[in-house]
Amino acid sequence: MVKNLTAAALSLVLINADLSAQTKSISGFNEKNAATQVALENRFDQLLSAVAIGNTIKELSAYPHALGSTGSKKVAEQVLAKFKEWGLDAKIETYQVLFPTPKTRLLEMTAPTTFKALLKEPAYKEDATSGQPDQLPTYNAWSADGDVNGQLVFVNYGLPEDYEQLDALGIDVKGKIVIAKYGRSWRGIKPKVAQEHGAIGCIIYSDPKDDGYAAGEVYPKGAYKNEHGVQRGSIMDMVVYPGDPLTPNVGATDNAKRLDRSQAENLLKIPVMPISYHDAQPLLAALDGAIAPAAWNGGLPITYHIGPGKAVVHLKLAFDWKMVPAYNVIGMIKGSEAPDEWVIRGNHHDAWVNGANDPISGLAALMEEAKAVGALTKTGWKPRRTMVFCAWDGEEPGLIGSTEWVEDHAAELQQKAVVYINSDANGRGFLGAGGSHALETMMYEVAGSITDPQTNVSVFERQRSAKAINAATPKAKKEEMTKKELTLGALGSGSDYSSFLQHIGIPSLNLGFGGESSGGEYHSIYDSYDHYSRFKDPGFHYGVVLAKTAGHAALRMANADVLPFDFRSLQKTIEGYVANLTSQLDQMRESTTVENQLIKENYYTLASDPTKFFKAPVAKSEVPYLDFSPLQNALFALGNTTVQLRQTWEKAIENGTAGKLNPVLYRAEQQLLSPEGLPRRSWYRHTLYAPGFYTGYGVKTMPGIREAIEQREWKEAQQQIVVDAAAINRLAAYLDPVK
Ligand SMILES: [Zn+2]
């Protein structure tokens, strides 16, 4: 058919096809309003500029700007001035928070030879900002002060399973200093587990196998970590609670009641220090004792030993535990019809050093969105709901700015916040989207309508392709290929959505692009404009794509006639979690039975090398059957309610009147908060999503149940089934009157 058309006619067909694709229904809008919304989004897109995003990244990463520095204040003031210039009603909200910076950093080997670690990243002429003063030195924030001497032990990634292996080899870290590789978990888990096992100090180094020369050319020739690069970072035990350690649950205002530092449950007691592979190599090379298991080997040209033996190190750290101001920039555009319904968009502005990628690449997209929305209001348009743009301070040390703001404004946010849309570091590649599962359809419609700049398919199709290719099994690949809609990931932690979602139950999304922009600059002085513009997002096209993706999501939530929450997706997602928990329990039961038999009948001992030390594992408690029926019944009730609610929701859109529906829809997620919070960490109250107690950033879904099962706390697991079922029943009962 196409070949008979003239070029002009063909282009008309294409334009029409394009238009019809664009004006197909958008969840939450009637036909007429959907067309208006699409036109608005097109105008919004035309206001976005890759050049402007590049300029913002250059400007805001031009100098170091960590929490509490003069640079941080300057960045906050620059963002404030821009927000005002673009017509936002903007202000800075300041909190007083604890933030330690180093006074003394010493790491030396005292036996069998002597070596003093450099602890310094050099400047390169290829990187214009790498030689600036005011850089925070390499350190792990929230390390304890300490002056310790001890034998060194290599503990692989420093995770619980690594210690199980050490135990089997008869190696104890009590009274020793451990050295762990970065990677495989959030960094704070490593010293936490070391401390639990009695270590007196913890060194974390970046192995070249993970993000150095074994991964690619090193900086400044390539993107990867050179021998001196060091990953700074927080080791606050954020899985207990994030934010200012002295003010859990309340905003760190001037007059807030504060804990004594010794009372803060999220601070570790041992000194912790990050180092480069230049500094790690002599220490690791000096280790003797057992040879490390093959899977523990990194990329250094040495034989990896575990120790302990002749290698002894001295680690001396002291910090200035001072109070500093955290500057959150908050800019509002008041809604024309529902000013007390807030659509909130946020990204942090503080960086460990210059932070061109983390966080300025995400912030630059957010600012481009704010600029475009501001420009639209100058043409007479107003969002139906209030739009709030936030630039957070103190994310790096522990999500501090956003957490204090959320704790301070909790009651108001639980009334007004429709959604929180977060971003952070951004780069070239594939869409990453996680969040509240009732927003899955809305997010799919957005991702299906935005074009990937490199391939000209939608960012949804591109993501699906990558997921299918990377899926582990043929079955999983097939599943991805047949997927018609986007799946939102579940959110753990690691950026500013945590307090919105997990503490006060605000529906949240976390959006960003990446996967074709890896490197070794993370939290080092080389996360700079020069690095970013060469390796992360040359041309800043993915900055524009992030602005479109987050911007369209925000504009749809701000303008929808009836808010696009679909609780059927949430119900299905929870069903999947429950199925996964039951099958996990069955697998554990089977493997425990087999393992116990192997232990009892001496198989382990007979299979081990008699010339080497070997300790057979200890038999574990048999895995009982748990009663999941409270959850299954609750899900059945929620299923019925959500199907009927969907019909009411569709009618409301047809009739053009939401009635009382909207506030009920956006406050519904709060029903999933458990009043008591999670066991041993009551700050986390969401029954569906939490960062893992032993994984950190990694999410644990239905964490109360899942972690009890993983820790073999059977009674607690059964109790948590009842807690989660109660939350699902609460949600069903809450939605029932409006269905
Ligand atoms: Zn960040």
XYZ file of C-alpha atoms and ligand atoms in Angstrom:
740
model
C 0.000 0.000 0.000
C 2.705 2.397 0.970
C 4.682 2.102 -2.298
C 1.845 3.717 -4.324
C 1.840 6.853 -2.261
C 3.733 9.968 -3.188
C 6.251 11.227 -0.704
C 3.946 14.043 0.373
C 1.000 11.732 0.913
C 3.255 9.321 2.756
C 4.396 12.008 5.124
C 0.742 12.911 5.775
C -0.051 9.321 6.636
C 2.923 9.268 8.973
C 1.871 12.507 10.642
C -1.659 11.155 11.090
C -0.385 7.867 12.426
C 1.780 9.826 14.791
C -1.105 12.012 15.969
C -3.495 9.128 16.451
C -0.823 7.349 18.450
C -0.368 10.392 20.593
C -4.047 11.157 21.209
C -5.006 7.653 22.249
C -6.510 7.690 25.699
C -4.491 8.694 28.697
C -5.530 7.228 32.042
C -7.372 9.768 34.132
C -8.468 12.096 31.314
C -11.635 12.182 29.241
C -11.152 12.321 25.476
C -11.249 16.091 25.158
C -8.950 16.699 28.105
C -6.553 13.995 26.900
C -6.101 15.894 23.640
C -5.468 19.118 25.553
C -2.984 17.284 27.769
C -1.062 15.861 24.801
C -0.872 19.327 23.277
C 0.406 20.679 26.579
C 3.069 17.959 26.780
C 4.192 18.797 23.240
C 4.598 22.454 24.206
C 6.461 21.344 27.339
C 8.835 19.200 25.249
C 9.611 22.094 22.926
C 10.763 24.139 25.912
C 13.397 21.534 26.903
C 16.962 22.059 25.735
C 19.925 19.679 25.798
C 22.263 22.672 25.619
C 20.621 24.248 28.660
C 20.898 20.971 30.584
C 24.608 20.775 29.721
C 25.087 24.350 30.904
C 23.289 23.647 34.187
C 25.475 20.582 34.775
C 28.604 22.641 34.093
C 27.494 25.518 36.338
C 26.345 23.474 39.319
C 29.307 21.081 39.255
C 31.862 23.853 38.861
C 33.016 23.578 42.499
C 32.743 21.065 45.381
C 29.401 21.317 47.200
C 28.996 18.755 49.966
C 26.522 19.241 52.799
C 27.656 22.020 55.151
C 30.140 23.564 52.703
C 30.050 27.084 51.299
C 29.573 25.399 47.916
C 26.356 23.710 49.061
C 24.918 27.047 50.177
C 25.942 28.604 46.873
C 24.290 25.829 44.831
C 21.095 26.121 46.903
C 21.044 29.865 46.307
C 21.629 29.404 42.566
C 18.728 26.962 42.341
C 16.542 29.323 44.394
C 17.339 32.254 42.091
C 16.480 30.180 39.013
C 13.201 28.935 40.497
C 12.213 32.545 41.243
C 13.290 33.747 37.808
C 11.047 31.087 36.230
C 8.024 32.206 38.253
C 7.983 29.627 41.050
C 7.078 30.660 44.579
C 10.386 29.506 46.053
C 12.160 29.447 49.378
C 14.931 27.654 51.235
C 13.951 25.538 54.238
C 16.895 24.971 56.550
C 17.498 22.216 59.104
C 20.361 21.871 61.609
C 21.946 18.458 61.280
C 24.960 16.504 62.491
C 27.649 15.919 59.860
C 31.161 14.578 60.569
C 34.124 15.554 58.386
C 37.654 14.167 58.818
C 40.318 15.718 61.030
C 42.779 12.789 61.069
C 43.115 10.009 58.481
C 45.965 7.543 58.840
C 46.305 4.038 57.463
C 49.639 2.255 57.608
C 50.974 -1.262 57.565
C 53.401 -1.879 60.429
C 54.330 -5.531 59.697
C 55.711 -7.540 57.925
C 56.886 -4.451 55.982
C 55.910 -0.838 56.367
C 53.670 1.078 54.018
C 51.699 4.274 54.441
C 48.511 4.675 52.395
C 48.359 7.823 50.232
C 44.619 8.471 50.753
C 44.724 11.072 47.990
C 43.279 11.377 44.495
C 45.590 13.360 42.182
C 44.484 16.094 39.762
C 44.687 15.532 35.989
C 45.064 18.176 33.335
C 42.239 16.503 31.384
C 39.873 17.208 34.266
C 39.436 20.927 34.899
C 37.933 20.673 38.397
C 40.056 17.818 39.766
C 42.633 20.079 41.412
C 40.271 22.401 43.264
C 40.607 23.283 46.946
C 37.675 22.544 49.310
C 37.328 18.924 48.171
C 36.222 16.657 50.996
C 39.045 14.144 51.481
C 38.394 10.452 50.875
C 36.430 9.027 53.826
C 33.318 7.185 54.917
C 30.927 9.500 56.705
C 29.709 8.207 60.113
C 32.788 6.066 60.703
C 33.539 6.104 64.416
C 36.607 7.894 65.752
C 39.239 5.291 66.487
C 42.898 4.376 66.768
C 43.269 0.650 66.236
C 46.061 -1.826 65.478
C 45.306 -5.324 64.320
C 46.004 -8.245 62.061
C 44.398 -7.839 58.665
C 41.761 -10.240 57.263
C 40.402 -10.188 53.712
C 36.614 -10.787 53.795
C 35.662 -10.626 50.069
C 32.595 -8.304 49.800
C 32.062 -8.428 53.547
C 28.556 -9.904 53.390
C 26.973 -12.436 55.797
C 27.610 -15.324 53.366
C 31.325 -14.399 53.199
C 31.541 -14.773 56.972
C 29.859 -18.173 56.735
C 32.664 -19.191 54.417
C 35.299 -17.745 56.757
C 33.725 -19.735 59.555
C 33.989 -22.943 57.525
C 37.692 -22.170 57.064
C 38.081 -21.615 60.808
C 38.850 -17.898 60.462
C 37.586 -15.495 63.103
C 37.777 -11.705 62.665
C 37.347 -10.884 66.352
C 39.871 -8.220 67.342
C 41.077 -7.976 63.722
C 40.854 -5.283 61.058
C 38.996 -6.456 57.957
C 39.470 -5.365 54.356
C 36.424 -5.761 52.073
C 35.784 -5.046 48.400
C 33.276 -2.421 47.353
C 30.268 -3.839 45.501
C 27.475 -6.440 45.751
C 25.762 -4.541 48.578
C 25.300 -1.068 49.907
C 28.654 -0.101 51.453
C 27.251 0.381 54.986
C 26.433 -3.321 55.250
C 30.148 -4.251 55.178
C 31.278 -2.492 58.378
C 27.977 -3.391 60.064
C 28.520 -7.105 59.492
C 32.235 -6.746 60.394
C 31.253 -5.092 63.667
C 28.693 -7.822 64.390
C 31.526 -10.354 64.012
C 33.804 -8.517 66.424
C 36.145 -6.716 64.001
C 37.763 -3.556 65.411
C 38.151 -1.722 62.098
C 37.039 -1.958 58.483
C 38.773 -0.937 55.264
C 36.767 -0.893 52.017
C 38.619 -0.778 48.707
C 37.623 -0.633 45.046
C 38.967 -3.719 43.262
C 40.001 -3.109 39.611
C 37.941 -6.129 38.591
C 34.727 -4.331 39.526
C 35.148 -0.798 38.166
C 38.857 -0.374 37.338
C 41.170 -1.562 34.557
C 39.532 -4.973 34.277
C 36.259 -3.259 33.402
C 37.672 -0.771 30.867
C 40.202 1.978 30.170
C 40.830 4.049 33.274
C 40.384 7.777 33.759
C 41.310 10.130 32.233
C 41.837 7.928 29.141
C 38.583 6.064 29.737
C 35.668 6.167 32.154
C 36.856 3.604 34.708
C 38.615 3.944 38.048
C 42.315 4.642 37.970
C 44.589 3.326 40.706
C 43.980 6.358 42.942
C 40.223 6.751 42.610
C 38.292 6.312 45.849
C 34.585 5.914 46.464
C 33.546 8.173 49.352
C 30.220 7.485 50.928
C 27.976 7.176 53.909
C 28.010 4.117 56.145
C 25.126 5.322 58.327
C 22.983 2.295 59.144
C 20.158 3.738 57.056
C 18.174 0.516 57.152
C 17.449 1.374 60.816
C 16.487 4.958 59.974
C 17.874 7.591 57.570
C 18.164 11.337 58.072
C 19.840 13.266 60.861
C 20.916 10.588 63.391
C 20.017 12.877 66.296
C 16.364 13.487 65.333
C 14.649 10.254 64.228
C 10.926 10.738 63.431
C 11.003 14.543 63.827
C 12.317 17.411 61.684
C 15.761 18.724 62.697
C 14.450 22.226 63.355
C 16.369 24.646 65.593
C 14.384 23.627 68.666
C 13.986 19.919 67.951
C 14.715 17.571 70.839
C 17.970 15.817 70.002
C 19.476 12.509 71.006
C 22.990 12.344 72.312
C 25.227 10.931 69.588
C 25.873 7.804 71.687
C 22.119 7.069 71.615
C 21.803 7.136 67.812
C 21.018 3.566 66.778
C 22.080 4.080 63.170
C 25.747 4.873 63.959
C 28.421 2.171 63.953
C 31.084 1.870 66.656
C 34.186 0.948 64.625
C 36.457 3.099 62.400
C 35.876 2.619 58.665
C 37.953 3.880 55.746
C 37.630 3.642 51.936
C 40.825 3.297 49.874
C 42.021 2.998 46.294
C 43.505 -0.129 44.740
C 46.875 1.574 44.773
C 46.630 1.694 48.572
C 45.008 -1.738 48.903
C 47.487 -3.751 46.836
C 50.455 -3.731 49.290
C 48.134 -4.646 52.167
C 46.532 -7.536 50.274
C 49.906 -8.705 48.918
C 51.262 -8.902 52.476
C 48.484 -11.212 53.629
C 49.326 -14.838 54.244
C 47.311 -17.685 55.706
C 44.612 -19.427 53.676
C 44.372 -18.740 49.956
C 41.085 -17.045 49.139
C 38.383 -19.106 47.389
C 38.593 -18.594 43.608
C 35.341 -16.627 43.574
C 36.861 -14.040 45.914
C 39.715 -13.141 43.545
C 39.793 -9.607 42.233
C 41.769 -8.079 39.365
C 45.051 -7.290 41.123
C 48.189 -9.179 39.974
C 48.590 -10.980 43.295
C 47.503 -14.228 44.872
C 44.615 -13.273 47.136
C 45.114 -14.611 50.655
C 42.702 -14.260 53.545
C 45.045 -13.931 56.549
C 45.210 -13.374 59.420
C 48.941 -13.665 59.688
C 51.953 -11.418 59.673
C 50.214 -8.414 58.082
C 49.344 -5.851 60.748
C 47.759 -2.473 60.065
C 47.241 0.696 62.052
C 44.077 2.713 61.333
C 43.640 6.081 63.000
C 40.615 8.253 62.275
C 39.199 11.316 63.991
C 36.279 13.459 62.888
C 34.866 16.893 63.524
C 31.312 16.028 64.673
C 29.756 19.370 63.922
C 26.253 20.699 63.353
C 25.702 22.141 59.860
C 22.760 23.728 58.046
C 21.002 21.643 55.374
C 19.396 23.829 52.709
C 16.354 22.392 50.935
C 15.114 24.518 48.035
C 11.320 24.294 47.622
C 9.558 25.941 44.655
C 5.801 25.889 44.121
C 3.423 26.560 41.265
C -0.037 26.871 42.743
C -2.800 24.703 41.295
C -5.808 26.445 39.775
C -8.486 23.999 40.935
C -6.989 21.870 43.676
C -4.204 23.927 45.268
C -4.151 21.618 48.299
C -3.245 18.592 46.197
C 0.521 18.521 45.667
C 2.480 16.794 42.914
C 6.055 16.763 44.223
C 9.188 16.368 42.107
C 12.592 16.088 43.790
C 16.314 15.473 43.280
C 19.188 16.194 45.636
C 21.685 18.998 45.054
C 24.519 18.069 47.444
C 27.464 16.040 46.135
C 30.466 14.366 47.746
C 32.692 16.534 45.587
C 31.643 18.164 42.278
C 29.008 15.578 41.463
C 28.321 16.283 37.777
C 26.634 12.898 37.510
C 25.552 12.329 41.105
C 23.366 14.344 41.571
C 23.589 17.259 39.131
C 22.604 15.307 35.990
C 19.234 14.494 37.601
C 18.880 17.948 39.125
C 19.562 19.590 35.751
C 16.645 17.634 34.238
C 14.402 18.654 37.144
C 15.385 22.302 36.672
C 14.646 22.081 32.966
C 11.178 20.774 33.861
C 10.625 23.599 36.366
C 11.751 26.135 33.763
C 9.369 24.704 31.147
C 6.409 24.547 33.540
C 7.201 28.104 34.630
C 7.245 29.238 30.996
C 3.879 27.540 30.372
C 2.322 29.422 33.289
C 3.489 32.662 31.698
C 1.239 31.834 28.716
C -1.781 31.741 31.020
C -1.856 27.985 31.647
C -1.999 26.746 35.219
C -1.750 23.176 36.512
C -4.968 21.931 38.075
C -3.043 20.760 41.173
C -0.064 22.435 42.840
C 3.342 21.396 41.508
C 6.232 21.400 43.980
C 9.868 21.245 42.806
C 12.435 20.306 45.464
C 16.236 20.321 45.510
C 17.389 18.418 48.604
C 20.570 18.940 50.594
C 22.446 16.231 52.509
C 21.275 13.206 50.502
C 24.776 11.769 50.303
C 25.442 11.435 54.039
C 22.048 9.748 54.623
C 19.019 11.210 52.755
C 19.154 13.980 55.346
C 17.472 16.995 53.707
C 14.477 15.103 52.319
C 14.014 13.023 55.474
C 14.009 16.059 57.763
C 11.562 17.867 55.473
C 9.233 14.857 55.342
C 9.395 14.326 59.107
C 8.822 18.039 59.685
C 5.819 18.243 57.320
C 4.495 14.688 57.737
C 0.905 15.549 58.684
C 0.535 18.114 55.897
C 2.080 15.767 53.317
C -0.228 12.916 54.297
C -3.131 15.283 53.584
C -1.830 16.894 50.401
C 0.846 14.849 48.633
C -0.590 13.142 45.539
C 2.739 11.656 44.453
C 6.490 12.102 44.951
C 8.603 11.713 41.782
C 12.329 11.300 42.433
C 15.395 11.232 40.260
C 19.118 11.175 40.966
C 22.169 10.458 38.795
C 21.214 10.051 35.109
C 23.006 8.852 31.980
C 22.791 7.249 28.563
C 20.855 4.005 28.203
C 17.642 2.459 29.420
C 14.754 3.674 31.534
C 14.867 2.588 35.138
C 11.489 3.060 36.814
C 10.453 1.942 40.256
C 7.694 2.853 42.640
C 4.146 2.441 43.849
C 2.456 -0.251 41.807
C -0.917 1.497 41.552
C 0.916 3.914 39.220
C 2.169 1.212 36.852
C -0.311 1.905 34.035
C 0.207 5.663 34.206
C 3.976 5.152 34.018
C 3.625 2.679 31.153
C 1.600 5.196 29.139
C 4.279 7.821 29.721
C 7.175 5.473 28.854
C 5.344 4.188 25.776
C 4.945 7.707 24.378
C 8.510 8.990 24.771
C 11.085 8.290 22.083
C 14.559 6.962 22.840
C 17.007 9.372 21.171
C 19.372 6.666 19.900
C 16.966 4.113 18.437
C 13.720 6.009 17.807
C 11.579 3.403 19.542
C 9.774 4.237 22.784
C 11.791 4.183 25.984
C 9.447 1.370 27.103
C 10.325 -0.807 24.065
C 14.004 -0.159 24.538
C 13.797 -1.118 28.210
C 11.838 -4.270 27.379
C 14.466 -5.329 24.831
C 17.271 -4.941 27.344
C 15.315 -6.826 29.987
C 14.583 -9.697 27.576
C 18.216 -9.954 26.495
C 19.511 -9.806 30.066
C 16.941 -12.146 31.607
C 18.606 -15.193 33.136
C 16.434 -18.023 31.808
C 14.616 -18.727 28.520
C 11.353 -18.616 30.488
C 12.153 -15.177 31.889
C 13.194 -13.971 28.416
C 9.873 -15.135 26.976
C 7.991 -13.402 29.758
C 9.732 -10.113 29.000
C 9.068 -10.459 25.250
C 5.325 -10.890 25.757
C 5.054 -8.008 28.197
C 2.551 -5.430 26.980
C 3.065 -3.052 29.874
C 5.886 -1.666 31.902
C 6.641 -3.287 35.252
C 7.658 -0.914 38.003
C 10.497 -2.122 40.192
C 9.974 -2.136 43.959
C 11.837 0.624 45.784
C 14.471 -0.154 48.413
C 16.616 2.807 49.388
C 19.487 4.886 48.134
C 17.746 8.103 47.218
C 15.270 10.675 48.506
C 12.008 8.776 47.920
C 12.632 6.657 51.009
C 10.967 8.837 53.647
C 8.021 9.771 51.411
C 7.191 6.172 50.586
C 8.439 4.060 53.450
C 7.888 6.401 56.394
C 4.621 8.177 55.543
C 3.098 6.189 52.653
C 3.125 8.805 49.878
C 2.824 7.156 46.431
C 6.310 7.470 44.917
C 8.244 6.967 41.712
C 11.977 6.865 41.081
C 13.034 7.528 37.482
C 16.343 7.630 35.636
C 18.277 6.397 32.619
C 21.493 4.397 32.518
C 23.207 1.178 31.574
C 25.343 2.554 28.744
C 27.256 5.001 30.879
C 29.129 2.957 33.457
C 32.451 4.105 34.844
C 34.474 4.359 38.020
C 33.930 8.005 38.968
C 31.164 7.427 41.542
C 31.708 9.618 44.661
C 35.250 10.553 43.600
C 36.759 13.889 42.524
C 36.498 12.598 38.948
C 32.679 12.789 38.923
C 33.151 16.022 37.023
C 31.747 17.879 34.029
C 34.698 16.668 31.944
C 34.000 13.033 32.819
C 30.245 13.411 32.444
C 30.234 15.107 29.069
C 32.687 12.541 27.634
C 31.347 9.289 29.067
C 27.954 9.637 30.722
C 25.655 11.501 28.365
C 27.517 13.132 25.479
C 25.211 15.800 24.052
C 22.952 15.594 27.147
C 20.158 13.882 25.183
C 19.271 11.623 28.095
C 18.950 14.699 30.290
C 16.157 15.800 27.961
C 14.604 12.314 27.960
C 14.561 12.250 31.767
C 12.964 15.713 31.815
C 10.288 14.465 29.404
C 9.636 11.255 31.323
C 9.462 12.798 34.796
C 7.819 15.929 33.401
C 4.993 14.097 31.627
C 4.382 11.920 34.686
C 4.204 15.031 36.877
C 1.976 16.927 34.436
C -0.441 13.997 34.124
C -0.672 13.659 37.893
C -1.116 17.427 38.145
C -3.887 17.683 35.528
C -5.808 14.380 35.577
C -9.585 14.659 35.936
C -9.533 11.507 38.026
C -6.114 10.468 39.333
C -4.611 7.539 37.383
C -4.209 5.097 40.269
C -5.048 1.521 39.332
C -5.087 -0.675 42.422
C -5.622 -3.796 40.324
C -1.911 -3.606 39.434
C -1.016 -3.264 43.091
C -3.191 -6.248 43.998
C -1.561 -8.383 41.282
C 1.894 -7.323 42.399
C 1.191 -8.327 46.004
C -0.166 -11.676 44.794
C 3.160 -12.193 43.040
C 5.066 -11.380 46.247
C 3.003 -13.853 48.242
C 3.503 -16.594 45.637
C 7.222 -15.869 45.732
C 7.324 -16.040 49.550
C 5.516 -19.391 49.642
C 7.785 -20.928 47.002
C 10.858 -19.536 48.766
C 9.707 -21.159 51.991
C 9.152 -24.484 50.200
C 12.639 -24.332 48.684
C 14.165 -23.523 52.069
C 12.349 -26.470 53.597
C 13.664 -28.849 50.988
C 17.227 -27.564 51.062
C 17.303 -27.578 54.876
C 16.181 -31.209 54.970
C 18.850 -32.240 52.455
C 21.599 -30.146 54.098
C 20.803 -31.520 57.538
C 21.033 -35.039 56.186
C 24.385 -34.309 54.525
C 25.681 -32.951 57.826
C 24.273 -35.795 59.934
C 25.629 -38.528 57.677
C 29.117 -37.013 57.546
C 29.127 -36.171 53.820
C 30.720 -32.716 54.312
C 33.686 -34.024 56.245
C 34.347 -36.885 53.819
C 34.180 -34.529 50.832
C 36.709 -32.039 52.240
C 40.484 -31.964 51.748
C 41.926 -33.725 54.847
C 45.140 -31.662 54.666
C 43.232 -28.406 55.163
C 41.225 -27.083 58.055
C 37.539 -27.676 57.574
C 34.619 -27.129 59.900
C 31.382 -28.827 58.824
C 28.304 -26.578 58.953
C 25.880 -26.944 61.839
C 22.415 -28.426 61.254
C 19.635 -25.814 60.989
C 16.122 -25.834 62.377
C 13.627 -27.572 60.085
C 11.421 -25.164 58.130
C 7.786 -25.286 59.281
C 4.700 -24.717 57.134
C 3.407 -21.187 57.663
C -0.238 -20.213 57.315
C -0.536 -17.758 54.425
C -4.336 -17.881 54.413
C -4.803 -14.472 56.123
C -2.920 -12.938 53.181
C -4.789 -14.942 50.559
C -8.143 -13.907 52.049
C -7.094 -10.265 52.262
C -5.944 -10.327 48.626
C -9.244 -11.858 47.570
C -11.131 -9.001 49.258
C -8.808 -6.403 47.739
C -9.221 -8.030 44.313
C -13.000 -7.649 44.430
C -12.833 -4.065 45.619
C -10.268 -2.969 43.062
C -12.188 -4.434 40.116
C -15.364 -2.623 41.148
C -13.426 0.543 41.950
C -12.053 0.505 38.411
C -15.586 0.650 37.008
C -16.490 3.568 39.272
C -13.254 5.249 38.236
C -14.043 4.842 34.520
C -17.561 6.198 35.021
C -16.206 9.201 36.904
C -13.990 10.046 33.927
C -16.887 9.661 31.465
C -19.133 11.824 33.630
C -16.383 14.384 34.055
C -16.746 14.456 37.817
C -14.335 12.897 40.295
C -16.522 13.666 43.295
C -14.652 12.628 46.445
C -12.573 10.068 44.577
C -9.253 11.873 44.150
C -8.184 12.394 47.789
C -9.225 8.814 48.578
C -7.114 7.513 45.703
C -3.921 9.343 46.555
C -4.147 8.734 50.321
C -4.888 5.021 49.906
C -1.252 3.881 50.090
C -1.087 5.153 53.682
C -3.355 2.236 54.625
C -0.413 -0.058 53.897
C 1.647 1.492 56.698
C 1.913 -0.690 59.759
C 1.337 1.356 62.937
C 4.158 -0.445 64.778
C 6.591 -0.334 61.864
C 8.931 -3.156 60.928
C 10.467 -5.312 63.673
C 13.605 -3.678 65.125
C 13.254 -0.638 62.837
C 9.958 1.091 63.516
C 10.850 4.147 61.351
C 10.122 1.948 58.302
C 6.361 1.503 58.237
C 5.456 0.371 54.712
C 4.399 -3.287 54.743
C 5.368 -3.828 51.082
C 8.698 -2.086 50.506
C 11.842 -1.546 52.586
C 15.600 -1.600 52.081
C 16.976 -4.970 53.201
C 18.487 -5.170 56.675
C 21.495 -6.993 55.144
C 21.396 -5.639 51.582
C 21.002 -1.902 52.146
C 19.821 -0.274 48.925
C 18.391 -3.568 47.666
C 14.669 -3.859 48.275
C 12.926 -6.486 50.370
C 9.286 -6.788 49.360
C 6.876 -7.619 52.193
C 9.987 -7.114 54.357
C 8.433 -8.089 57.695
C 7.639 -11.580 56.448
C 10.543 -12.036 54.047
C 13.313 -11.071 56.462
C 11.817 -13.168 59.266
C 11.886 -16.175 56.909
C 15.451 -15.406 55.790
C 16.566 -15.112 59.420
C 14.619 -18.310 60.264
C 12.459 -16.500 62.832
C 9.371 -18.616 62.226
C 7.159 -17.181 64.936
C 7.879 -13.654 63.780
C 7.208 -14.639 60.157
C 3.753 -15.900 61.119
C 3.062 -12.702 63.097
C 4.149 -10.563 60.152
C 1.799 -12.467 57.830
C -1.013 -11.295 60.107
C 0.341 -7.722 60.155
C 0.568 -7.548 56.347
C -2.851 -9.157 55.891
C -4.304 -6.527 58.234
C -2.730 -3.773 56.093
C -4.225 -5.225 52.891
C -7.612 -5.576 54.589
C -7.352 -1.956 55.731
C -6.703 -0.866 52.153
C -9.664 -2.904 50.846
C -11.980 -1.504 53.542
C -10.721 2.029 52.870
C -11.419 1.781 49.133
C -14.729 -0.034 49.622
C -17.015 2.987 50.256
C -15.943 4.699 46.992
C -15.990 1.611 44.769
Zn 22.715 10.818 44.363
